[in-house]
Amino acid sequence: MFPPGFAPTSSSADSPLGSTSTRLSYEDKEKYSTPISSRSHLAKDEHERDDATASTLSTLPADLPSPRIEQRPPPWRRRRLILAFLITGPILLALGVGIPVGLASMKAKQLNASPAGSTKQSNGGSPLPTDSSHPVRPITGGDGSLVTMVDGSTFTYSNKFGGFWSSDPNNPTSDSARPNSWTPPLNQTWDFNTDKIYGVNLGGLFVLEPFISPGLFQKYPGAVDEWSLTTMMAEDTANGGLSQLEHHYDTFITEKDIAEIAGAGLNWVRLPIPFWAIETWPGEPFLAKTSWKYIIRLIGWCRKYGLRVNLDLHTIPGSQNGYNHSGRYGQVNFLHGTMGLANAQRALNYIRIITEFISQPEWRNVVPMFGILNEPLMPMIGINQLQSFYVEVYRIVRSITGYGAGKGPYIGFHEGFSGPDPWAGFMRGADRVVLDMHPYFAFSGGTASDPIATGTGPTAGGVWPGRACQRWDNLLGSSRANYGISVAGEWSNGWNDCGLFLNGVGFAPTYGGNCEDWENSANWDAATKAGLLHFATANFVPDWNANINSFLSPDQIGNSTRGIVESPLWSYQLGLEGGWMPTDPRTAAGTCAALNIPLTPAPTPYPSWMTGGNGTGIPQDVDQLVWPPATILNGGPANELPQYTATATAATLAPPIATGTDGKNLDFGNGWFNAQDTEFAPGPISGCVYPDAWDSTQAATISSACVAQAAQ
């Protein structure tokens, strides 16, 4: 049956999304896709409201923007609603009609600020005094400059690499900041032929993982993933219930942390986000529509310090891999099993919604890459099914953004744990598509018996630095040569799999030694730190002339109930402080050459179509990858499986609402780049009784209403 409590709505259209009754070629789908709009904002009056209304809505923490998630009206109502809103907007806001309660008006100088100081405290706080009651503060600064946060607390910005921050209260989207001298500012084009990504993941912030936030999971014994954690937490009203998650969003990463990432010589962050930032469906226990305001606050901090963001959709309805960081541990129900196709339909809609937001001119400089699906388990899904999904994603994204450099983000596709070989030659001619892989050592299943603490000289790290060079060349070197632009979306200093909950709650490590030695960094000696540092510099793989592009995972790990970080090999922040991560990533240059490890030459420059130049557009040889695929593994023929139909109203991820020092509203877009994208979102077919979307791998009786309409 359908998730409990979900009342099927009546359908005005019988054909489900992606019905197999009519299979369009890629060219056909391009012909019938919506036209491209270069810019499609509603009038700025949409965001204006009178002072009395604004004051009644000022209920969010003072340092937060006021995002909201709106429902997009049906196409036939769009123009009439826009006009009505322009005329009667203040009345609608006052009555709460169609606009969620809780929007807040704020000064722009509060937009990119956090009240946290040098310690992890709440980012909440009282509004700053008006401009007439305090001195005007600087809007930019470099090394040694004083940064004042929204509650008046300050810190001194440290950046020895020529980087500077920028936060203009009257022009917050100028994108003039840069993190260091070798990285272009945000308002200049990133060039994958010459620029190199030195990145870090902000994992565990908006998508919880037991090893990153062990204290939360230790508080609720039996919690193994965010599904079970939120279920237990919601019942614990005495301790705040799910407000504990919002506190985590608010405090786990602060503005000062983002400033320190820029000051460490990095220039990108990878930001995992969950689909429930947009919405949940009945039966899903996740904290819905709450993290988005913190997500865009964090993106605002990245903008302030010149850091580009690789936004990564980390969770998918039904789970794409069965891992705890997909939302629910255990089963794969995305493109697999009875509800595999229906869950994929929801995923496509969320990808569309996020693309609409980040493609706006106000956001595309700071979010130039979108990883659309984290770590799909291709052995369970199937290569044809996954590639078919990727081709459909590409069609949807580029129908929104258009083709060519600067039009929407680079699209990141994970290789599905298959390595680079199946992807050689995939989607030739595609506009700005990147292959993502995660070259971990920890999860290979071996005992990792070779020592890493072998001294402090050139041989520090034993065999491990050389193995890192070889592994990266086998994966990323091969991928660049045979596919094109490639990134390592995740890697770590974890040469073994020691760490509290690293393999999941209740799972033992495979490491052949004593893991206690690797779960408390206070006990590490100079040889251990030197070995880890050499291993880390080899993982940066700086010897290629063109960039290899990598993201450490993650920036930081929370303390366990012991009061220490029990997965120290995985914390970039702790490694910087402790001396086993390079304080300047460029110092890693020459590491692999010094170890006599030959590396595959870089195929630079990349063909122009890879970076949005000549020849970009419809990929070659994709017509055989029809959507939906003919069959779903462990489900059966796609036209016999439950599907959804396009009858629901799509959500819109809304931007901040803020005013400049002159009191005028600032323009952050309206959340929807292409006004001509008026398609409905997936919704249930009337009369169809759906199986459990998160537990449908077993045999299920499919409602005749679902099959009958899916076959039409």
XYZ file of C-alpha atoms in Angstrom:
712
model
C 0.000 0.000 0.000
C 0.950 3.629 -0.285
C 2.781 5.224 2.700
C 0.400 5.313 5.686
C -1.808 8.346 5.886
C -1.389 9.404 2.279
C -4.769 9.963 0.718
C -4.601 9.399 -3.025
C -5.708 12.474 -4.891
C -7.951 12.485 -7.896
C -6.130 12.487 -11.157
C -6.958 14.739 -14.050
C -4.534 12.836 -16.249
C -4.370 9.101 -16.558
C -0.875 8.770 -17.978
C 1.764 8.321 -15.283
C 5.087 10.100 -15.385
C 7.442 8.315 -17.682
C 4.775 5.964 -18.974
C 6.196 3.192 -21.053
C 3.315 3.394 -23.487
C 5.125 6.003 -25.580
C 8.888 5.890 -25.717
C 10.366 9.122 -27.048
C 13.863 9.284 -28.460
C 16.269 11.757 -26.950
C 15.696 14.094 -29.897
C 11.915 13.763 -29.484
C 12.165 14.655 -25.834
C 14.310 17.670 -26.686
C 11.665 18.750 -29.191
C 8.890 18.561 -26.629
C 10.830 19.925 -23.661
C 10.073 23.389 -22.354
C 11.807 26.354 -23.995
C 14.808 27.823 -22.249
C 14.564 31.108 -20.399
C 17.794 32.983 -19.766
C 16.328 34.636 -16.680
C 12.873 34.270 -15.254
C 12.305 36.145 -12.027
C 8.962 37.320 -10.854
C 8.739 41.044 -10.277
C 10.593 42.167 -7.193
C 7.244 43.313 -5.811
C 6.535 39.644 -5.124
C 8.767 39.861 -2.084
C 7.591 43.272 -0.840
C 5.319 43.572 2.149
C 4.333 46.326 4.515
C 6.147 46.954 7.760
C 3.266 45.821 9.920
C 3.109 42.483 8.144
C 6.879 42.050 8.307
C 6.946 42.646 12.019
C 4.323 40.005 12.664
C 6.355 37.473 10.688
C 9.750 38.094 12.287
C 9.954 34.873 14.231
C 13.099 33.176 12.907
C 16.525 33.524 14.550
C 17.926 36.915 13.721
C 20.900 35.731 11.708
C 18.870 33.530 9.373
C 17.583 34.476 5.981
C 13.871 33.899 5.576
C 13.575 31.113 3.040
C 10.350 29.288 2.518
C 9.327 26.317 0.481
C 6.368 27.224 -1.664
C 4.148 25.096 -3.830
C 4.224 26.070 -7.490
C 0.720 26.640 -8.889
C -0.582 24.697 -11.870
C 0.430 26.181 -15.234
C -3.031 27.508 -16.012
C -3.055 29.480 -12.757
C 0.509 30.809 -12.852
C 0.019 34.184 -14.536
C -3.230 34.933 -12.732
C -1.656 34.106 -9.377
C 1.388 36.279 -10.049
C -0.837 39.234 -10.870
C -3.036 38.617 -7.859
C -0.001 38.376 -5.601
C 1.392 41.662 -6.874
C -1.895 43.387 -6.103
C -2.873 41.697 -2.847
C 0.417 40.333 -1.523
C 0.341 42.166 1.822
C -3.205 40.936 2.443
C -2.266 37.345 1.653
C 0.750 37.522 3.904
C -1.271 38.963 6.744
C -3.860 36.232 6.403
C -1.279 33.484 5.913
C -2.893 32.357 2.655
C -0.498 30.170 0.677
C 2.589 31.447 2.505
C 4.011 29.474 5.423
C 4.181 31.344 8.718
C 7.622 32.224 10.015
C 9.151 34.461 7.352
C 11.457 37.085 8.774
C 12.655 40.421 7.508
C 16.317 41.091 8.159
C 19.119 43.414 7.319
C 21.458 42.179 4.622
C 24.465 42.413 6.876
C 22.861 39.661 8.943
C 22.575 37.431 5.901
C 26.058 35.967 5.763
C 26.843 36.078 9.449
C 26.797 33.635 12.324
C 26.735 34.586 15.985
C 29.085 31.742 16.827
C 32.466 32.806 18.065
C 35.494 30.636 18.548
C 33.408 27.978 20.253
C 30.503 25.930 18.963
C 27.516 27.892 20.181
C 24.051 28.509 18.838
C 23.935 30.652 15.739
C 20.856 32.402 17.089
C 20.932 35.858 18.581
C 19.276 39.214 18.775
C 19.145 41.505 15.760
C 21.915 44.043 15.415
C 21.055 47.660 16.220
C 20.049 49.816 13.290
C 22.674 51.636 11.286
C 22.007 54.845 13.186
C 23.117 53.252 16.466
C 26.455 51.650 15.564
C 29.403 52.419 13.298
C 29.460 51.217 9.719
C 31.461 47.984 9.491
C 33.899 46.985 6.757
C 32.403 44.999 3.876
C 35.630 43.194 2.928
C 38.909 42.187 4.499
C 41.925 39.941 4.229
C 44.363 38.342 6.632
C 44.149 39.922 10.064
C 40.837 41.664 9.450
C 38.155 41.630 12.107
C 34.942 39.788 11.224
C 31.881 40.810 13.207
C 29.026 38.343 13.364
C 25.363 39.048 13.853
C 25.364 38.960 17.646
C 28.329 41.320 17.809
C 30.917 38.647 18.571
C 34.073 38.797 16.490
C 36.989 36.756 15.249
C 40.161 37.635 13.378
C 40.277 36.282 9.851
C 43.451 34.314 9.173
C 44.394 33.776 5.537
C 48.074 33.693 4.598
C 47.322 32.890 0.955
C 46.039 36.225 -0.329
C 42.372 35.441 0.106
C 39.781 37.958 1.229
C 36.166 37.911 2.326
C 33.436 40.153 0.970
C 29.960 40.913 2.325
C 28.335 44.027 0.929
C 24.968 44.662 2.636
C 23.640 46.403 -0.469
C 25.126 44.026 -3.049
C 25.427 40.624 -1.354
C 25.579 38.710 -4.652
C 28.560 40.609 -6.106
C 30.557 37.379 -5.656
C 33.852 39.231 -5.441
C 35.461 37.181 -2.647
C 38.294 34.760 -3.287
C 39.747 32.166 -0.882
C 43.357 32.489 -2.040
C 45.560 34.022 -4.725
C 45.542 30.969 -7.017
C 41.759 30.627 -7.162
C 39.600 32.953 -9.269
C 36.992 34.979 -7.390
C 33.462 33.692 -7.579
C 32.488 36.217 -10.244
C 35.137 34.858 -12.619
C 34.805 31.625 -14.591
C 36.234 28.404 -13.179
C 38.447 26.718 -15.776
C 38.757 22.952 -15.417
C 41.784 23.012 -17.708
C 43.854 25.143 -15.363
C 42.136 25.512 -11.987
C 42.407 22.802 -9.354
C 39.817 21.854 -6.764
C 41.142 21.574 -3.225
C 37.939 20.715 -1.428
C 36.432 19.357 1.744
C 33.079 17.757 2.533
C 30.669 19.192 5.049
C 29.306 15.734 5.705
C 27.093 14.974 8.661
C 25.649 18.480 8.820
C 22.356 18.100 6.976
C 22.543 14.343 6.335
C 23.414 12.659 9.603
C 25.880 9.782 9.763
C 26.603 7.817 12.934
C 30.389 8.142 12.725
C 30.253 11.916 12.164
C 27.734 12.686 14.915
C 28.192 9.725 17.262
C 26.870 11.558 20.314
C 23.396 11.856 18.819
C 23.260 8.163 18.000
C 24.694 7.082 21.358
C 21.894 9.034 23.022
C 19.349 6.799 21.266
C 20.489 3.158 21.446
C 19.145 1.216 18.520
C 19.300 4.152 16.116
C 21.317 3.085 13.068
C 20.334 5.705 10.465
C 18.427 8.977 10.232
C 15.117 7.147 9.812
C 15.423 5.350 13.148
C 17.115 8.316 14.831
C 14.339 10.749 13.964
C 11.697 8.204 14.913
C 13.188 7.831 18.395
C 14.022 11.497 18.745
C 10.467 12.579 17.889
C 9.182 10.502 20.793
C 11.653 12.113 23.196
C 9.695 15.286 23.753
C 11.234 15.773 27.198
C 14.561 16.545 25.526
C 13.166 18.659 22.734
C 12.149 16.041 20.200
C 13.187 16.860 16.653
C 14.262 20.359 17.664
C 17.530 18.657 18.579
C 18.149 18.161 14.866
C 17.558 21.816 14.144
C 20.016 22.675 16.914
C 22.524 20.417 15.170
C 21.954 22.222 11.853
C 22.479 25.503 13.650
C 25.684 24.695 15.524
C 27.654 21.829 13.967
C 29.319 24.058 11.350
C 29.689 27.786 12.026
C 30.739 30.766 9.952
C 34.143 30.647 11.619
C 34.591 27.055 10.412
C 33.911 28.194 6.831
C 36.406 31.043 7.233
C 39.020 28.566 8.471
C 38.446 26.303 5.452
C 39.234 29.239 3.161
C 42.194 30.191 5.309
C 43.628 26.666 5.002
C 44.150 27.001 1.243
C 41.009 25.157 0.137
C 38.680 26.581 -2.484
C 35.589 24.326 -2.700
C 33.240 22.562 -0.316
C 31.015 19.631 -1.124
C 27.704 20.016 0.662
C 25.522 16.898 1.072
C 21.823 17.699 1.416
C 18.720 15.497 1.883
C 15.589 15.403 -0.236
C 13.551 16.131 2.898
C 14.906 19.678 2.830
C 12.205 20.023 0.144
C 9.449 17.776 1.474
C 8.558 14.386 2.873
C 5.640 12.156 2.054
C 3.428 10.622 4.755
C 5.123 7.744 6.499
C 8.603 9.268 6.220
C 9.801 10.371 9.685
C 12.501 12.824 8.575
C 12.461 16.439 9.730
C 10.925 18.077 6.679
C 11.359 21.573 5.227
C 13.622 22.658 8.081
C 17.226 22.360 6.922
C 16.805 24.508 3.809
C 17.125 27.819 5.640
C 20.379 26.586 7.150
C 21.573 25.261 3.795
C 21.258 28.640 2.122
C 22.777 30.344 5.163
C 25.811 28.104 4.784
C 25.972 28.783 1.044
C 25.914 32.464 1.990
C 28.935 31.950 4.221
C 30.729 30.165 1.395
C 29.934 33.110 -0.865
C 31.345 35.492 1.739
C 34.705 33.692 1.833
C 34.946 32.864 -1.879
C 34.354 29.123 -1.620
C 32.557 27.362 -4.469
C 29.971 24.725 -3.557
C 29.448 21.288 -5.046
C 25.873 20.688 -3.891
C 25.276 16.959 -3.517
C 21.854 15.310 -3.298
C 22.820 12.664 -0.781
C 19.505 10.928 -0.152
C 16.835 9.596 -2.499
C 13.331 8.235 -1.735
C 13.581 4.506 -1.146
C 17.400 4.649 -0.758
C 19.817 4.373 -3.641
C 22.323 2.149 -1.824
C 20.926 0.855 1.477
C 23.642 2.677 3.455
C 22.878 4.661 6.589
C 23.762 7.955 4.891
C 20.993 7.450 2.323
C 18.404 8.048 5.035
C 17.517 4.438 5.746
C 19.786 1.468 6.147
C 19.050 -1.929 4.616
C 17.343 -1.977 1.231
C 17.760 -0.409 -2.177
C 14.387 0.764 -3.462
C 15.562 3.305 -6.028
C 15.447 1.821 -9.556
C 15.211 -1.543 -7.836
C 12.225 -3.538 -6.647
C 8.523 -2.967 -6.994
C 8.618 0.750 -6.150
C 11.965 1.401 -7.823
C 10.533 3.331 -10.763
C 8.112 5.376 -8.649
C 10.918 6.404 -6.300
C 13.017 7.436 -9.289
C 10.168 9.669 -10.435
C 10.235 11.492 -7.119
C 14.023 11.795 -7.355
C 13.814 13.402 -10.803
C 11.393 15.974 -9.442
C 13.710 16.898 -6.559
C 16.648 17.216 -8.945
C 14.527 19.528 -11.067
C 13.565 21.695 -8.062
C 17.175 22.076 -6.898
C 18.348 22.831 -10.437
C 15.778 25.601 -10.742
C 17.128 27.253 -7.606
C 20.877 27.027 -8.170
C 20.653 28.046 -11.843
C 19.469 31.530 -10.946
C 22.046 34.265 -11.624
C 22.147 35.068 -7.919
C 23.328 31.538 -7.047
C 25.058 29.971 -10.039
C 28.471 31.509 -9.296
C 28.606 30.089 -5.784
C 27.039 26.696 -6.689
C 28.667 25.767 -10.017
C 28.376 21.993 -9.539
C 25.450 19.716 -8.670
C 26.026 16.083 -7.711
C 22.610 14.667 -8.488
C 22.870 11.240 -6.819
C 25.345 10.105 -4.186
C 26.790 6.607 -4.451
C 24.064 4.640 -6.239
C 24.728 0.933 -5.812
C 24.993 -0.061 -9.453
C 25.348 -3.823 -8.819
C 21.801 -3.708 -7.396
C 20.432 -1.189 -9.886
C 22.035 -2.261 -13.167
C 24.250 -0.240 -15.488
C 21.638 0.268 -18.214
C 19.067 1.402 -15.677
C 21.469 3.837 -14.011
C 22.746 5.253 -17.283
C 19.169 5.655 -18.500
C 18.427 7.654 -15.354
C 21.497 9.837 -15.889
C 20.493 10.609 -19.470
C 17.021 11.613 -18.286
C 18.540 13.796 -15.553
C 20.725 15.493 -18.150
C 17.719 16.172 -20.366
C 15.740 17.677 -17.474
C 18.595 19.816 -16.169
C 19.588 21.230 -19.546
C 15.961 21.837 -20.548
C 15.905 24.173 -17.547
C 19.308 25.826 -17.933
C 20.017 25.729 -21.645
C 23.354 24.669 -23.136
C 26.743 26.288 -22.822
C 29.181 27.701 -20.278
C 27.555 29.687 -17.513
C 24.101 28.201 -18.028
C 23.416 26.248 -14.888
C 25.780 23.949 -13.023
C 28.194 21.231 -14.012
C 26.327 17.954 -13.473
C 28.044 15.319 -11.327
C 27.347 11.611 -11.953
C 28.708 9.027 -9.508
C 30.195 5.933 -11.117
C 28.153 3.536 -8.986
C 31.142 1.705 -7.452
C 31.991 0.269 -10.845
C 35.244 2.116 -11.443
C 35.860 4.217 -14.541
C 35.780 1.509 -17.229
C 31.980 1.282 -17.839
C 31.856 5.052 -18.289
C 34.495 5.442 -20.963
C 32.863 7.270 -23.854
C 29.567 7.751 -22.007
C 27.522 10.753 -23.206
C 30.053 12.184 -25.668
C 29.060 15.740 -26.459
C 27.215 16.284 -23.172
C 27.378 19.784 -21.775
C 29.506 20.026 -18.614
C 29.092 16.551 -17.117
C 31.555 15.342 -14.487
C 32.267 11.779 -13.320
C 32.521 11.410 -9.550
C 34.266 8.586 -7.706
C 35.315 8.035 -4.103
C 38.759 6.414 -3.798
C 38.579 5.173 -0.212
C 41.015 2.681 1.267
C 39.065 1.972 4.437
C 36.253 -0.048 2.902
C 38.231 -2.511 0.827
C 37.663 -5.204 3.439
C 41.328 -5.938 4.097
C 43.203 -6.079 7.381
C 45.509 -3.163 6.473
C 48.367 -4.925 8.212
C 51.235 -2.871 6.770
C 52.418 -0.214 9.247
C 52.077 3.498 8.600
C 54.212 4.745 11.521
C 57.585 3.985 9.904
C 59.560 7.110 10.782
C 59.612 10.827 10.147
C 61.798 11.050 7.040
C 61.126 10.511 3.324
C 59.930 6.960 3.987
C 57.256 8.073 6.451
C 54.031 6.198 5.926
C 55.637 3.002 4.647
C 53.831 1.582 1.618
C 50.712 3.698 2.022
C 51.688 6.938 0.236
C 52.756 4.950 -2.839
C 49.529 2.970 -2.766
C 47.590 6.219 -2.659
C 49.348 7.495 -5.797
C 48.688 4.211 -7.588
C 45.040 4.040 -6.555
C 44.320 7.573 -7.652
C 46.000 7.024 -10.986
C 44.098 3.778 -11.568
C 40.775 5.476 -10.865
C 40.980 9.206 -11.528
C 43.850 9.079 -14.009
C 42.055 6.467 -16.067
C 38.766 8.326 -15.797
C 40.247 11.596 -17.021
C 41.899 9.889 -19.954
C 38.901 7.816 -21.053
C 35.915 9.800 -19.832
C 36.886 13.420 -19.248
C 36.479 15.787 -16.328
C 36.546 13.741 -13.136
C 36.408 14.519 -9.436
C 37.086 12.590 -6.265
C 33.982 13.624 -4.366
C 35.150 11.925 -1.165
C 38.410 10.616 0.255
C 39.965 10.468 3.698
C 43.099 9.677 5.685
C 41.438 6.420 6.693
C 44.019 3.882 5.602
C 42.171 1.386 7.820
C 38.510 1.168 8.838
C 38.922 2.053 12.509
C 36.563 4.615 13.959
C 33.462 4.609 16.133
C 30.460 3.639 13.955
C 32.557 4.043 10.789
C 31.183 0.801 9.357
C 27.774 1.483 10.847
C 26.261 1.027 14.266
C 26.916 -2.490 15.510
C 29.415 -3.472 12.797
C 32.976 -4.467 13.642
C 36.001 -3.217 11.695
C 38.059 -5.515 9.488
C 41.370 -3.978 10.586
C 43.729 -6.660 11.823
C 45.223 -4.597 14.652
C 43.944 -2.797 17.717
C 41.501 -0.071 16.636
C 41.829 1.703 19.973
C 45.220 2.885 18.709
C 43.448 4.761 15.893
C 40.427 6.085 17.770
C 42.234 8.495 20.099
C 44.682 10.850 18.396
C 46.034 12.055 21.740
C 48.132 8.875 21.783
C 49.745 9.354 18.356
C 53.481 9.888 18.228
C 55.574 11.862 15.731
C 56.100 8.877 13.419
C 52.353 8.217 13.249
C 51.578 11.818 12.390
C 54.368 11.964 9.813
C 53.104 8.795 8.155
C 49.561 10.125 7.997
C 50.771 13.453 6.629
C 52.713 11.739 3.850
C 49.673 9.595 3.058
C 47.476 12.702 2.940
C 49.796 14.591 0.594
C 49.883 11.592 -1.741
C 46.090 11.600 -1.758
C 46.065 15.202 -2.948
C 47.727 13.881 -6.155
C 49.138 17.251 -7.161
C 51.604 15.927 -9.732
C 49.253 16.133 -12.716
C 49.600 19.327 -14.727
C 45.844 19.769 -14.932
C 43.681 19.445 -11.869
C 42.410 16.157 -10.523
C 39.868 17.834 -8.223
C 39.285 16.282 -4.829
C 37.166 16.705 -1.718
C 38.349 15.464 1.664
C 35.639 13.809 3.717
C 34.547 15.279 6.079
C 35.668 18.607 7.551
C 35.028 17.581 11.117
C 33.781 14.799 13.377
C 31.710 15.349 16.501
C 32.743 14.082 19.905
C 31.484 10.793 21.251
C 30.205 10.376 24.791
C 33.852 9.924 25.792
C 34.341 13.586 24.962
C 36.797 12.914 22.121
C 36.742 12.410 18.368
C 36.783 8.629 17.944
C 37.235 8.700 14.149
C 40.228 11.064 14.001
C 41.499 9.688 10.681
C 38.407 11.208 9.084
C 38.467 14.745 10.481
C 40.182 17.321 8.281
C 39.855 19.989 10.965
C 41.445 17.772 13.607
C 44.212 16.816 11.165
C 45.056 20.472 10.556
C 45.216 21.125 14.275
C 47.184 17.951 14.999
C 49.705 18.130 12.192
C 48.716 15.206 9.966
C 47.015 17.281 7.266
C 48.967 19.761 5.112
C 48.425 23.377 6.109
C 49.009 24.355 2.480
C 47.700 21.802 -0.034
C 50.167 23.010 -2.683
C 53.073 21.628 -0.660
C 51.955 18.173 -1.767
C 53.336 18.846 -5.256
C 55.901 16.252 -6.288
C 54.885 13.624 -3.745
C 54.150 10.874 -6.253
C 57.156 11.752 -8.414
C 59.436 11.474 -5.381
C 58.014 7.987 -4.818
C 58.760 7.055 -8.462
C 55.080 6.414 -9.166
C 54.321 7.213 -12.834
C 50.999 8.926 -13.461
C 48.767 8.925 -16.524
C 49.269 12.165 -18.489
C 46.395 14.585 -18.354
C 44.330 14.913 -21.556
C 44.406 18.700 -21.562
C 42.923 20.788 -22.809
C 39.650 18.991 -22.465
C 37.454 18.949 -25.592
C 35.522 22.217 -25.684
C 32.126 20.530 -25.303
C 33.143 19.223 -21.851
C 33.375 22.781 -20.566
C 30.344 24.195 -22.357
C 32.061 25.241 -25.586
C 31.679 24.239 -29.213
C 29.985 20.893 -29.871
C 28.065 20.788 -26.624
C 24.423 19.768 -26.582
C 22.628 16.479 -27.131
C 24.931 13.571 -26.199
C 25.862 10.945 -28.740
C 24.621 7.358 -28.634
C 21.957 7.787 -25.960
C 18.823 6.756 -27.823
C 19.264 3.183 -26.642
C 19.038 4.454 -23.067
C 15.308 5.151 -23.043
C 13.459 6.464 -20.021
C 12.039 4.700 -18.229
C 14.172 1.602 -18.744
C 12.355 -1.468 -20.005
C 12.847 -3.427 -16.781
C 13.611 -2.753 -13.139
C 15.773 -5.346 -11.396
C 13.827 -7.364 -8.823
C 10.719 -5.531 -9.981
C 9.912 -6.600 -13.495
C 8.797 -4.833 -16.672
C 8.529 -1.100 -16.016
C 5.088 -0.898 -17.600
C 3.761 -3.362 -15.028
C 5.088 -1.501 -11.973
C 3.435 1.195 -9.874
C 4.134 4.703 -11.047
C 3.063 8.195 -10.129
C 1.260 10.642 -12.363
C 1.948 14.324 -12.996
C -0.884 15.887 -11.001
C 0.821 17.412 -7.953
C 2.056 20.962 -7.494
C 5.842 21.266 -7.468
C 7.592 22.836 -4.503
C 9.847 25.862 -4.893
C 12.925 26.367 -2.758
C 12.699 30.009 -1.785
C 15.614 32.399 -1.309
C 16.240 34.701 1.637
C 14.154 37.800 2.119
C 16.406 40.660 3.109
C 16.729 44.409 2.918
C 19.732 46.623 2.337
C 20.846 49.479 4.555
C 18.501 51.734 2.618
C 15.530 49.546 3.506
C 14.990 48.291 -0.023
C 14.457 44.620 -0.712
C 17.439 42.762 -2.121
C 17.116 40.441 -5.093
C 18.066 36.822 -4.444
C 15.820 35.467 -7.179
C 12.486 33.818 -6.580
C 13.682 30.207 -6.432
C 12.616 29.190 -9.937
C 14.967 30.023 -12.817
C 12.904 28.941 -15.812
C 9.399 30.395 -15.674
C 8.425 28.260 -18.663
C 9.012 25.079 -16.682
C 5.416 24.591 -15.597
C 5.228 20.811 -15.402
C 3.338 19.211 -12.548
C 5.126 17.070 -9.979
C 4.616 13.348 -9.306
C 1.532 12.409 -7.354
C -0.366 9.181 -6.680
C -2.742 7.761 -9.262
C -6.287 7.843 -8.025
C -7.386 4.382 -6.915
C -3.874 2.925 -6.845
C -2.911 1.216 -3.602
C 0.877 1.500 -3.475
C 3.306 -0.893 -1.822
C 5.632 0.517 0.838
C 8.096 2.692 -1.084
C 10.876 1.954 1.418
C 10.297 -1.777 1.824
C 9.228 -3.168 -1.512
C 11.924 -5.647 -2.461
C 9.736 -8.584 -1.541
C 6.919 -9.832 -3.754
C 3.897 -7.546 -3.622
C 0.423 -7.536 -5.076
C 0.162 -4.540 -7.370
C -3.174 -2.776 -7.552
C -4.949 -3.224 -10.858
C -5.571 0.533 -10.911
C -1.796 1.130 -10.943
C -1.163 -1.424 -13.687
C -4.136 -0.386 -15.793
C -3.209 3.277 -15.839
C 0.499 2.585 -16.207
C -0.242 0.526 -19.306
C -2.222 3.288 -21.017
